[in-house]
Amino acid sequence: MRPLPHPRRRTLLGAAAGLATATAVLPGPGARAAGLPADATAAAEVLAEFRHAWEGYKRAAWGYDEVRPVSGTRHDFFADGHTFGLSIVEALDTLWLMGLDEEVKLSADWIEQHFDPAQDTEVQLFETVIRLVGGLLAGYLCTGRPALLTRCRQLADRLLPAFTKSPTELPYRYVNLRTGAVSGTVSPLAELGTNLVEFGLLSRLTGDDRYWSCAKRATRAVVARRSSLDLLGTSLDVESGRWADTTSCAPNPPVDSFYEYLWAGAELFADDELRGWYRMLTAAVLRHQAQRPNGHLYFAQVDYATGETTGRRQSELGAFYAGLLGKGGDLATAREYYRSWSLTLDRYPVLPEVFDYDSGQVLDTRNDLRPEYANSALDLWRLTGEAEFKQTAYRYFQGLRSGQRVPGGYTVARDVTTSPIHLGDLTPGYLFAENFKYLYLLFAATPRFDYRTGLLSTEGKLLRGAVRR
Ligand code: DMJ
């Protein structure tokens, strides 16, 4: 493992804490930064690193959910003793986009032969929808193999009790795939609403409206509980329908992708009601939560009824919001927020999970191989064509490669504030779905992706824009 480069200057964290000041110096449109290779070279580098991670998974954990690349062992993501071949499902459309067609065949064959959607185990609705339902859908759209859609539908059918057994239309958090037993009565917004695009697409492809209806009703049930300021809380009790936590913590988890799916659902299904909700709730978040210490944009946690600030924690997962703001039409704020994250990357080439933007203190030193910054880079580059987003994404890639690559693949980090970084031992499945896919699409100009209309889910699944010839 190579030590991280020394922080080049005190930037965002120190600046916000009043320790020193610095301004982002980012090249303007059209500029090519020193050290940024030609697109084709960058794409080849990204592809090589994806293959390195993929081969590590195949060697030590093929057929299991996730690999622990340092120890060469396996990890069951959903439930101990049960595998869904998660990393295979996560990787499928990435492999296709990258033109790795032998690997696509190997993976799709495994899913057709071994994927079991009826295991006697409880799974988390949110993770199952975004990773497995979304992965099978994207795999079907990329390969055209009907069995993938069949498996997807079988799985979704077994998730439906989470919705249909609820007295409020807000889904339970967990469901047993064999028995349909539900549990988990307090659910955060991301888990309540991040099913619109997968279930909507499944309804469209199968002609069975149940999936979309459940998802839309759940989203409507959340929006109906907004405050007079048009803010939402963090979590709801799905049986009583009452708020369990009335903090508006957008765009941070555990509400992040609720907002993302209002936009994505509106876009994919031309649904003006969703578009209206996205606009109304986004305006409220910007009005009541945007703060600019030292001129850099962050989002505070506030009480949803009064708008009073209750916290200044910023999670790395919130970095996706720059891309979402851009897609929602507010490019100026999108750029501003993206640059706040670029400044953090100056200080920590591998971003920490959580920091306080007011004190500058890192509150969670880990990095779970997070893709959100690269996700926004891709979104904003697609919207603007500006070189800034390629340059900063390549810098993110360099941090990932020098900080989290191990002989067995790529791993999470326990502490990114040490030099060298203190590593953990896990390749999360989403690494195969997200990080390398976003980077590859940025640099590869692949004819398999429609760059104009392509739509990726919160888990990076290609749900629109697969170009098959
Ligand atoms: C992914 O599972 C998805 O992006 C999700 O929306 C939240 N974050 C993780 C990766 O960080």
Coordinates of C-alpha atoms in Angstrom, one line a residue, residues 71-362:
S71 CA -8.4 -12.4 3.7
G72 CA -9.7 -14.0 0.5
T73 CA -13.0 -14.9 2.3
R74 CA -16.7 -14.3 1.6
H75 CA -19.4 -12.2 3.0
D76 CA -23.2 -12.8 3.0
F77 CA -24.7 -9.4 2.4
F78 CA -28.4 -10.0 3.0
A79 CA -28.5 -12.8 5.6
D80 CA -25.9 -15.2 7.1
G81 CA -25.9 -18.5 5.3
H82 CA -27.7 -17.2 2.2
T83 CA -26.3 -16.1 -1.0
F84 CA -27.9 -14.2 -3.9
G85 CA -24.6 -13.9 -5.8
L86 CA -25.0 -10.2 -5.2
S87 CA -21.7 -9.0 -6.8
I88 CA -22.6 -10.9 -10.0
V89 CA -26.0 -9.2 -10.2
E90 CA -24.4 -5.9 -9.4
A91 CA -21.7 -6.3 -12.1
L92 CA -23.9 -7.6 -14.9
D93 CA -24.7 -4.3 -16.8
T94 CA -21.3 -2.9 -16.0
L95 CA -19.7 -5.9 -17.7
W96 CA -21.9 -5.4 -20.7
L97 CA -21.2 -1.6 -20.9
M98 CA -17.5 -2.4 -20.8
G99 CA -17.9 -4.9 -23.6
L100 CA -16.7 -7.9 -21.5
D101 CA -19.1 -10.2 -23.2
E102 CA -17.7 -13.5 -22.0
E103 CA -18.1 -12.3 -18.4
V104 CA -21.6 -11.2 -19.2
K105 CA -22.4 -14.7 -20.4
L106 CA -20.8 -16.3 -17.4
S107 CA -22.7 -14.0 -15.0
A108 CA -26.1 -14.3 -16.7
D109 CA -25.7 -18.1 -16.9
W110 CA -25.0 -18.2 -13.1
I111 CA -28.1 -16.1 -12.4
E112 CA -30.3 -18.3 -14.5
Q113 CA -29.0 -21.4 -12.9
H114 CA -28.4 -20.5 -9.3
F115 CA -30.2 -17.3 -8.3
D116 CA -32.9 -18.2 -5.8
P117 CA -35.6 -15.5 -5.2
A118 CA -37.6 -17.6 -2.7
Q119 CA -35.1 -18.3 0.1
D120 CA -36.4 -18.7 3.6
T121 CA -34.8 -15.5 4.9
E122 CA -35.7 -12.0 5.8
V123 CA -34.2 -9.3 3.4
Q124 CA -34.2 -5.6 3.6
L125 CA -36.7 -4.2 1.0
F126 CA -34.5 -1.2 0.0
E127 CA -31.3 -3.1 -0.6
T128 CA -33.1 -5.9 -2.4
V129 CA -34.9 -3.5 -4.7
I130 CA -31.9 -1.3 -5.6
R131 CA -29.4 -4.0 -5.9
L132 CA -31.2 -7.2 -7.1
V133 CA -34.4 -6.1 -8.7
G134 CA -32.6 -3.2 -10.4
G135 CA -29.6 -5.4 -11.3
L136 CA -31.8 -8.0 -12.9
L137 CA -33.8 -5.4 -14.8
A138 CA -30.6 -3.8 -16.1
G139 CA -29.2 -7.2 -17.0
Y140 CA -32.4 -7.9 -18.9
L141 CA -32.3 -4.6 -20.8
C142 CA -28.7 -5.0 -21.7
T143 CA -28.7 -8.7 -22.8
G144 CA -32.3 -9.3 -23.7
R145 CA -32.3 -12.6 -21.9
P146 CA -35.9 -13.2 -20.8
A147 CA -35.0 -15.4 -17.8
L148 CA -33.5 -12.4 -16.1
L149 CA -36.8 -10.6 -16.3
T150 CA -38.6 -13.7 -15.0
R151 CA -36.2 -13.9 -12.0
C152 CA -36.7 -10.2 -11.4
R153 CA -40.5 -10.6 -11.3
Q154 CA -40.3 -13.6 -9.1
L155 CA -38.3 -11.7 -6.6
A156 CA -40.4 -8.5 -6.8
D157 CA -43.6 -10.6 -6.2
R158 CA -42.0 -11.9 -2.9
L159 CA -41.3 -8.3 -1.9
L160 CA -44.8 -7.0 -2.4
P161 CA -46.1 -8.1 1.1
A162 CA -43.9 -5.3 2.5
F163 CA -46.4 -3.0 0.8
T164 CA -49.6 -4.9 0.8
K165 CA -49.5 -5.8 4.5
S166 CA -49.0 -2.2 5.6
P167 CA -52.0 -0.4 7.0
T168 CA -50.6 3.0 5.8
E169 CA -49.2 2.2 2.3
L170 CA -45.8 2.9 3.7
P171 CA -43.8 -0.4 3.2
Y172 CA -42.2 -2.4 6.1
R173 CA -38.4 -2.5 6.1
Y174 CA -38.0 -6.3 6.0
V175 CA -39.8 -9.2 4.4
N176 CA -39.2 -13.0 4.4
L177 CA -39.0 -14.1 0.8
R178 CA -40.4 -17.6 1.5
T179 CA -43.2 -16.8 4.0
G180 CA -44.0 -13.2 3.3
A181 CA -43.7 -12.3 7.0
V182 CA -42.9 -8.6 7.4
S183 CA -41.0 -6.7 10.1
G184 CA -39.3 -3.3 10.7
T185 CA -41.9 -0.7 11.6
V186 CA -39.7 2.4 11.6
S187 CA -38.3 3.2 8.2
P188 CA -36.3 6.1 6.9
L189 CA -37.4 7.9 3.7
A190 CA -34.8 6.3 1.4
E191 CA -36.1 2.9 2.2
L192 CA -39.7 4.0 1.8
G193 CA -39.4 5.6 -1.6
T194 CA -36.4 4.1 -3.4
N195 CA -38.4 1.6 -5.4
L196 CA -40.3 3.9 -7.8
V197 CA -38.1 3.4 -10.8
E198 CA -37.4 -0.3 -10.5
F199 CA -41.1 -1.1 -9.7
G200 CA -42.4 1.3 -12.4
L201 CA -40.1 -0.2 -15.0
L202 CA -41.1 -3.7 -14.0
S203 CA -44.8 -2.8 -14.4
R204 CA -44.1 -1.3 -17.8
L205 CA -42.2 -4.4 -19.0
T206 CA -44.7 -7.0 -17.6
G207 CA -48.0 -5.1 -18.0
D208 CA -48.7 -5.8 -14.3
D209 CA -49.5 -2.5 -12.6
R210 CA -49.2 -3.8 -9.0
Y211 CA -45.5 -2.9 -8.6
W212 CA -45.8 0.7 -9.8
S213 CA -49.1 1.3 -7.8
C214 CA -47.5 0.2 -4.6
A215 CA -44.4 2.3 -5.1
K216 CA -46.3 5.4 -6.1
R217 CA -48.8 5.1 -3.2
A218 CA -45.9 4.8 -0.8
T219 CA -44.2 7.9 -2.2
R220 CA -47.5 9.8 -2.0
A221 CA -48.0 8.7 1.6
V222 CA -44.6 10.2 2.5
V223 CA -45.1 13.5 0.7
A224 CA -48.5 13.9 2.3
R225 CA -46.8 14.1 5.7
R226 CA -44.6 17.1 4.8
S227 CA -44.5 20.0 7.2
S228 CA -46.0 23.5 6.5
L229 CA -42.5 24.4 5.3
D230 CA -42.6 21.6 2.7
L231 CA -39.9 19.7 4.6
L232 CA -39.9 16.0 5.3
G233 CA -38.5 14.3 8.4
T234 CA -36.1 11.4 8.5
S235 CA -38.2 8.3 9.4
L236 CA -41.8 7.2 9.7
D237 CA -43.6 4.5 11.7
V238 CA -45.2 2.5 8.9
E239 CA -48.0 1.2 11.1
S240 CA -49.1 4.5 12.8
G241 CA -48.1 6.7 9.9
R242 CA -46.5 9.1 12.4
W243 CA -43.0 10.6 12.1
A244 CA -40.4 8.8 14.3
D245 CA -37.8 11.5 13.6
T246 CA -38.8 15.0 12.4
T247 CA -35.3 16.1 11.4
S248 CA -34.9 17.0 7.7
C249 CA -31.5 15.7 6.9
A250 CA -31.6 15.9 3.1
P251 CA -29.5 15.2 1.1
N252 CA -27.8 13.0 3.6
P253 CA -28.7 9.4 4.4
P254 CA -31.0 7.9 5.4
V255 CA -33.2 10.1 3.1
D256 CA -30.9 10.7 0.2
S257 CA -32.4 8.6 -2.6
F258 CA -36.0 9.4 -1.8
Y259 CA -35.4 12.8 -3.5
E260 CA -33.4 11.2 -6.3
Y261 CA -36.3 8.9 -7.2
L262 CA -38.8 11.8 -7.4
W263 CA -36.7 13.1 -10.2
A264 CA -35.9 9.8 -11.7
G265 CA -39.5 8.6 -11.6
A266 CA -40.7 11.9 -13.2
E267 CA -38.1 11.5 -15.9
L268 CA -38.6 7.8 -16.7
F269 CA -42.4 7.8 -16.7
A270 CA -43.1 11.5 -17.6
D271 CA -45.0 11.8 -14.3
D272 CA -45.8 15.4 -13.6
E273 CA -47.0 14.7 -10.1
L274 CA -43.5 13.4 -9.2
R275 CA -41.9 16.3 -10.9
G276 CA -44.0 18.7 -8.9
W277 CA -43.1 17.0 -5.7
Y278 CA -39.4 17.0 -6.6
R279 CA -39.6 20.8 -7.3
M280 CA -41.6 21.6 -4.2
L281 CA -39.4 19.6 -1.8
T282 CA -36.1 20.7 -3.4
A283 CA -37.1 24.3 -3.1
A284 CA -37.7 23.8 0.6
V285 CA -34.4 22.0 1.2
L286 CA -32.5 24.8 -0.6
R287 CA -34.5 27.5 1.3
H288 CA -34.1 26.1 4.8
Q289 CA -31.0 23.9 4.8
A290 CA -28.4 25.4 2.5
Q291 CA -25.6 27.0 4.4
R292 CA -22.4 28.6 3.1
P293 CA -19.7 28.7 5.7
N294 CA -16.7 30.5 4.1
G295 CA -18.6 30.5 0.8
H296 CA -18.8 26.8 0.4
L297 CA -22.2 25.1 0.2
Y298 CA -23.3 22.5 2.6
F299 CA -26.7 21.3 3.9
A300 CA -27.6 21.5 7.6
Q301 CA -30.0 19.2 9.5
V302 CA -33.0 21.2 10.5
D303 CA -36.3 20.6 12.4
Y304 CA -38.9 20.0 9.7
A305 CA -41.5 22.1 11.4
T306 CA -39.5 25.2 12.3
G307 CA -36.4 25.1 10.0
E308 CA -34.2 25.5 13.0
T309 CA -30.7 24.1 12.6
T310 CA -30.0 21.0 14.6
G311 CA -26.8 19.7 13.1
R312 CA -24.1 20.2 10.5
R313 CA -23.0 16.7 9.7
Q314 CA -22.2 16.1 6.0
S315 CA -22.1 12.5 4.8
E316 CA -20.1 11.4 1.8
L317 CA -23.3 9.8 0.5
G318 CA -24.8 13.3 0.1
A319 CA -22.3 14.0 -2.7
F320 CA -24.7 12.5 -5.2
Y321 CA -26.9 15.6 -4.7
A322 CA -24.8 17.8 -6.9
G323 CA -25.7 15.6 -9.9
L324 CA -29.3 15.5 -8.9
L325 CA -29.6 19.3 -8.5
G326 CA -28.1 19.6 -12.0
K327 CA -30.5 17.0 -13.5
G328 CA -33.3 18.9 -11.8
G329 CA -32.3 22.0 -13.6
D330 CA -30.3 24.0 -11.0
L331 CA -26.9 23.9 -12.5
A332 CA -25.5 26.8 -10.6
T333 CA -26.2 25.2 -7.2
A334 CA -25.1 21.8 -8.5
R335 CA -21.7 23.2 -9.5
E336 CA -21.4 25.0 -6.1
Y337 CA -22.1 21.8 -4.1
Y338 CA -19.9 19.7 -6.3
R339 CA -17.0 22.1 -5.7
S340 CA -17.5 21.8 -2.0
W341 CA -16.8 18.1 -2.4
S342 CA -13.8 18.8 -4.7
L343 CA -12.3 20.9 -1.9
T344 CA -12.8 18.0 0.5
L345 CA -11.0 15.8 -2.0
D346 CA -8.0 18.2 -1.9
R347 CA -7.7 17.3 1.7
Y348 CA -8.7 13.7 1.7
P349 CA -8.1 12.0 -1.7
V350 CA -10.2 9.2 -0.3
L351 CA -13.2 10.9 1.2
P352 CA -14.2 10.2 4.9
E353 CA -17.7 9.0 5.5
V354 CA -18.9 11.9 7.7
F355 CA -17.5 15.3 8.7
D356 CA -18.9 18.4 10.5
Y357 CA -18.6 21.2 8.0
D358 CA -18.6 23.8 10.8
S359 CA -15.9 22.5 13.0
G360 CA -14.0 20.7 10.3
Q361 CA -13.9 17.6 12.5
V362 CA -14.1 14.2 10.8

